Amino acid sequence: MTTRTVIRFGGLCLAGGALAFLGVFAYLAARFNYPDVLDGPAATVLPSLLATGRQGRFVWALYALLPLIWLPAGVAAYEALAPVRRGAMRLALLFAVVAALAMMLGLMRWPSVHWHLALAFERAAAPEQAVIASIFDGLNTYLGNYIGEFLGELSFSVFFLLTSIVWLHSPRTSGWIGWVGVTTAASGLVGMFRNVTGAVAPIAALNNYLLPAFMIILGVALVRWPTVDDARGA
């Protein structure tokens, strides 16, 4: 694969991944009351999870694999912008890898551990249900809040921030894309503290719109990334 092909593929993954995230999110919102259900107790959430059936479990498994798009996206951004700031883009690529792993770990608990907890909860007596509920809450805090949300969002926000800053210094890019990226990254870095304080909830809500929009914008820009010959001809 040529460098141009790698950059285009990463751009397609980034833009396509944003659309896929929106589609899966919409499905889970309709069938599972997601993301509000994340704040519910085990007695409410686990039966609701089982009620989504095999289709719901498949959608959760798909959702858990979608963070893999950060890997080709990170490589594409690195290949495109490394000539401008190699060190910064190498660091951005590493954060993209961490984001993929952290978000996958957080999301994979739903079609795997939580699914089996739901099955056990359904046939357990009250004392056993209390134990299952404690395990459920602990996994949500560790894998959900700390790993998936906090570490994952921190990592892809830093990836976007570094990429956008380097983007602003590249003579081959449109500056407005870089500023949109900086804004998106900044709102993500603030919004990830929504589980700590409700004061940042409006910023987190704004980031829910900025994030997929910037993913599509950056993805399209990478798909259209010019070759050296294209840049000289322009």
Tab-separated table of C-alpha atoms in Angstrom:
chain	number	residue	atom	x	y	z
A	1	MET	CA	0.000	0.000	0.000
A	2	THR	CA	1.278	3.470	-0.869
A	3	THR	CA	1.358	6.265	1.684
A	4	ARG	CA	-1.472	8.004	-0.172
A	5	THR	CA	-3.592	4.847	0.069
A	6	VAL	CA	-2.893	4.536	3.814
A	7	ILE	CA	-3.924	8.151	4.374
A	8	ARG	CA	-7.104	7.728	2.347
A	9	PHE	CA	-7.999	4.497	4.114
A	10	GLY	CA	-7.528	6.135	7.514
A	11	GLY	CA	-9.706	9.035	6.426
A	12	LEU	CA	-12.443	6.662	5.275
A	13	CYS	CA	-12.280	4.801	8.593
A	14	LEU	CA	-12.540	8.068	10.517
A	15	ALA	CA	-15.512	9.424	8.563
A	16	GLY	CA	-17.222	6.045	8.242
A	17	GLY	CA	-16.599	5.302	11.902
A	18	ALA	CA	-18.332	8.526	12.910
A	19	LEU	CA	-21.428	7.546	10.918
A	20	ALA	CA	-21.325	4.026	12.365
A	21	PHE	CA	-21.057	5.394	15.906
A	22	LEU	CA	-24.110	7.575	15.276
A	23	GLY	CA	-26.060	4.628	13.871
A	24	VAL	CA	-25.241	2.295	16.749
A	25	PHE	CA	-25.864	5.050	19.279
A	26	ALA	CA	-29.295	5.716	17.780
A	27	TYR	CA	-30.192	2.011	17.912
A	28	LEU	CA	-29.134	1.650	21.542
A	29	ALA	CA	-30.935	4.861	22.479
A	30	ALA	CA	-34.160	3.483	21.015
A	31	ARG	CA	-33.853	-0.111	22.295
A	32	PHE	CA	-31.871	0.311	25.510
A	33	ASN	CA	-32.416	3.931	26.628
A	34	TYR	CA	-28.703	4.536	26.110
A	35	PRO	CA	-26.811	6.456	27.541
A	36	ASP	CA	-29.230	7.303	30.400
A	37	VAL	CA	-29.394	3.598	31.267
A	38	LEU	CA	-25.749	3.766	32.376
A	39	ASP	CA	-26.843	5.516	35.566
A	40	GLY	CA	-29.474	2.875	36.414
A	41	PRO	CA	-29.218	0.068	38.988
A	42	ALA	CA	-28.475	-3.526	38.066
A	43	ALA	CA	-32.074	-4.538	38.756
A	44	THR	CA	-33.194	-2.244	35.934
A	45	VAL	CA	-30.270	-2.384	33.517
A	46	LEU	CA	-29.532	-6.120	33.388
A	47	PRO	CA	-33.087	-7.231	32.509
A	48	SER	CA	-33.222	-4.435	29.909
A	49	LEU	CA	-29.982	-5.701	28.419
A	50	LEU	CA	-31.353	-9.224	28.061
A	51	ALA	CA	-34.546	-7.844	26.525
A	52	THR	CA	-32.577	-6.553	23.536
A	53	GLY	CA	-31.970	-10.180	22.554
A	54	ARG	CA	-29.321	-11.554	20.220
A	55	GLN	CA	-29.628	-8.541	17.961
A	56	GLY	CA	-28.883	-6.208	20.851
A	57	ARG	CA	-25.898	-8.283	21.893
A	58	PHE	CA	-24.583	-8.219	18.316
A	59	VAL	CA	-24.951	-4.428	18.180
A	60	TRP	CA	-23.020	-4.099	21.434
A	61	ALA	CA	-20.269	-6.324	20.035
A	62	LEU	CA	-20.140	-4.164	16.901
A	63	TYR	CA	-20.055	-1.036	19.056
A	64	ALA	CA	-17.129	-2.480	21.006
A	65	LEU	CA	-15.120	-3.007	17.797
A	66	LEU	CA	-15.744	0.434	16.330
A	67	PRO	CA	-12.922	2.071	18.348
A	68	LEU	CA	-10.532	0.139	16.097
A	69	ILE	CA	-11.011	2.995	13.632
A	70	TRP	CA	-8.628	5.066	15.776
A	71	LEU	CA	-5.749	2.826	14.635
A	72	PRO	CA	-5.889	3.541	10.869
A	73	ALA	CA	-6.954	7.107	11.642
A	74	GLY	CA	-3.886	7.614	13.818
A	75	VAL	CA	-1.565	6.137	11.193
A	76	ALA	CA	-3.164	8.258	8.462
A	77	ALA	CA	-2.757	11.455	10.462
A	78	TYR	CA	0.842	10.526	11.229
A	79	GLU	CA	1.714	9.796	7.601
A	80	ALA	CA	0.091	13.027	6.444
A	81	LEU	CA	1.516	15.390	9.058
A	82	ALA	CA	4.764	13.801	10.295
A	83	PRO	CA	6.840	15.870	7.834
A	84	VAL	CA	5.541	18.975	9.635
A	85	ARG	CA	6.031	17.906	13.279
A	86	ARG	CA	7.245	14.323	13.521
A	87	GLY	CA	7.548	14.157	17.308
A	88	ALA	CA	4.095	15.580	17.953
A	89	MET	CA	2.486	13.242	15.422
A	90	ARG	CA	4.280	10.211	16.852
A	91	LEU	CA	2.802	11.119	20.238
A	92	ALA	CA	-0.615	11.648	18.626
A	93	LEU	CA	-0.420	8.177	17.081
A	94	LEU	CA	0.330	6.612	20.471
A	95	PHE	CA	-2.667	8.363	22.009
A	96	ALA	CA	-4.845	7.067	19.161
A	97	VAL	CA	-3.726	3.509	20.017
A	98	VAL	CA	-4.486	4.005	23.719
A	99	ALA	CA	-7.912	5.460	22.823
A	100	ALA	CA	-8.773	2.389	20.740
A	101	LEU	CA	-7.762	-0.060	23.474
A	102	ALA	CA	-9.398	1.871	26.330
A	103	MET	CA	-12.715	2.388	24.553
A	104	MET	CA	-12.838	-1.243	23.408
A	105	LEU	CA	-12.255	-2.481	26.964
A	106	GLY	CA	-15.005	-0.229	28.248
A	107	LEU	CA	-17.591	-1.205	25.633
A	108	MET	CA	-16.792	-4.926	25.518
A	109	ARG	CA	-18.121	-5.413	29.035
A	110	TRP	CA	-21.698	-5.162	27.711
A	111	PRO	CA	-21.874	-8.133	25.290
A	112	SER	CA	-19.536	-10.239	27.443
A	113	VAL	CA	-19.365	-9.876	31.248
A	114	HIS	CA	-22.552	-7.852	31.664
A	115	TRP	CA	-24.463	-10.252	29.439
A	116	HIS	CA	-23.523	-13.198	31.646
A	117	LEU	CA	-24.260	-11.156	34.753
A	118	ALA	CA	-27.717	-10.472	33.326
A	119	LEU	CA	-28.305	-14.187	32.760
A	120	ALA	CA	-27.202	-14.985	36.307
A	121	PHE	CA	-29.244	-12.121	37.762
A	122	GLU	CA	-32.390	-13.422	36.068
A	123	ARG	CA	-32.325	-16.752	37.916
A	124	ALA	CA	-30.637	-15.685	41.172
A	125	ALA	CA	-32.252	-15.245	44.579
A	126	ALA	CA	-32.271	-11.840	46.279
A	127	PRO	CA	-28.989	-12.281	48.235
A	128	GLU	CA	-27.190	-13.453	45.092
A	129	GLN	CA	-28.669	-10.577	43.096
A	130	ALA	CA	-27.119	-8.154	45.577
A	131	VAL	CA	-23.682	-9.679	44.914
A	132	ILE	CA	-24.221	-9.533	41.147
A	133	ALA	CA	-25.312	-5.911	41.459
A	134	SER	CA	-22.076	-5.080	43.310
A	135	ILE	CA	-19.998	-6.720	40.576
A	136	PHE	CA	-22.016	-4.872	37.953
A	137	ASP	CA	-21.457	-1.510	39.663
A	138	GLY	CA	-17.747	-2.176	40.098
A	139	LEU	CA	-17.252	-3.074	36.435
A	140	ASN	CA	-19.173	0.033	35.371
A	141	THR	CA	-16.950	2.236	37.509
A	142	TYR	CA	-13.651	0.644	36.488
A	143	LEU	CA	-14.169	-0.392	32.858
A	144	GLY	CA	-16.860	2.163	32.076
A	145	ASN	CA	-16.089	5.411	33.876
A	146	TYR	CA	-12.325	5.165	34.349
A	147	ILE	CA	-11.082	3.123	31.379
A	148	GLY	CA	-13.638	3.560	28.599
A	149	GLU	CA	-14.870	7.072	29.235
A	150	PHE	CA	-12.099	8.913	31.071
A	151	LEU	CA	-8.951	7.300	29.637
A	152	GLY	CA	-10.515	6.712	26.223
A	153	GLU	CA	-11.867	10.235	25.869
A	154	LEU	CA	-8.667	11.757	27.255
A	155	SER	CA	-6.639	9.843	24.681
A	156	PHE	CA	-8.642	10.640	21.558
A	157	SER	CA	-9.025	14.272	22.648
A	158	VAL	CA	-5.239	14.578	22.954
A	159	PHE	CA	-4.909	12.829	19.582
A	160	PHE	CA	-7.222	15.416	18.033
A	161	LEU	CA	-5.499	18.289	19.842
A	162	LEU	CA	-1.992	17.356	18.696
A	163	THR	CA	-3.174	16.582	15.166
A	164	SER	CA	-5.059	19.886	14.944
A	165	ILE	CA	-2.140	21.949	16.235
A	166	VAL	CA	0.199	20.363	13.688
A	167	TRP	CA	-2.525	20.796	11.053
A	168	LEU	CA	-2.435	24.559	11.680
A	169	HIS	CA	1.309	24.589	10.928
A	170	SER	CA	1.044	22.660	7.667
A	171	PRO	CA	1.208	24.649	4.409
A	172	ARG	CA	-0.947	21.970	2.715
A	173	THR	CA	-4.030	22.267	4.922
A	174	SER	CA	-7.049	24.503	5.492
A	175	GLY	CA	-6.628	26.364	8.766
A	176	TRP	CA	-10.291	26.284	9.740
A	177	ILE	CA	-10.179	22.491	10.047
A	178	GLY	CA	-7.398	22.804	12.601
A	179	TRP	CA	-9.366	25.326	14.655
A	180	VAL	CA	-12.448	23.104	14.623
A	181	GLY	CA	-10.233	20.286	15.836
A	182	VAL	CA	-8.745	22.358	18.648
A	183	THR	CA	-12.255	23.372	19.763
A	184	THR	CA	-13.465	19.772	19.637
A	185	ALA	CA	-10.457	18.506	21.585
A	186	ALA	CA	-10.757	21.239	24.219
A	187	SER	CA	-14.464	20.559	24.770
A	188	GLY	CA	-13.688	16.830	25.018
A	189	LEU	CA	-10.974	17.386	27.625
A	190	VAL	CA	-13.391	19.431	29.726
A	191	GLY	CA	-16.452	17.254	29.089
A	192	MET	CA	-14.735	14.055	30.224
A	193	PHE	CA	-15.091	15.326	33.807
A	194	ARG	CA	-18.906	15.063	33.596
A	195	ASN	CA	-18.854	12.135	36.033
A	196	VAL	CA	-16.995	14.315	38.537
A	197	THR	CA	-19.074	17.483	38.347
A	198	GLY	CA	-22.332	18.380	36.657
A	199	ALA	CA	-20.955	21.849	35.886
A	200	VAL	CA	-19.357	20.550	32.676
A	201	ALA	CA	-22.488	18.726	31.479
A	202	PRO	CA	-23.366	21.419	28.866
A	203	ILE	CA	-19.847	21.213	27.411
A	204	ALA	CA	-20.037	17.407	27.321
A	205	ALA	CA	-23.381	17.663	25.523
A	206	LEU	CA	-21.866	20.063	22.984
A	207	ASN	CA	-18.971	17.694	22.420
A	208	ASN	CA	-21.423	14.927	21.501
A	209	TYR	CA	-22.169	16.960	18.362
A	210	LEU	CA	-18.695	18.367	17.728
A	211	LEU	CA	-16.947	14.999	17.909
A	212	PRO	CA	-18.712	13.141	15.060
A	213	ALA	CA	-18.761	16.327	12.976
A	214	PHE	CA	-14.996	16.786	13.296
A	215	MET	CA	-14.349	13.089	12.695
A	216	ILE	CA	-16.176	13.394	9.375
A	217	ILE	CA	-14.453	16.680	8.484
A	218	LEU	CA	-10.971	15.339	9.261
A	219	GLY	CA	-11.752	12.030	7.569
A	220	VAL	CA	-12.841	13.724	4.354
A	221	ALA	CA	-9.778	15.992	4.467
A	222	LEU	CA	-7.490	12.955	4.755
A	223	VAL	CA	-9.293	11.162	1.903
A	224	ARG	CA	-8.636	14.233	-0.234
A	225	TRP	CA	-5.051	14.611	0.994
A	226	PRO	CA	-2.894	15.727	-1.954
A	227	THR	CA	0.187	13.930	-3.142
A	228	VAL	CA	3.411	15.862	-3.456
A	229	ASP	CA	2.740	16.262	-7.173
A	230	ASP	CA	-0.790	17.503	-6.482
A	231	ALA	CA	0.515	20.063	-4.030
A	232	ARG	CA	3.137	21.345	-6.487
A	233	GLY	CA	0.560	21.560	-9.238
A	234	ALA	CA	-1.754	23.584	-7.010
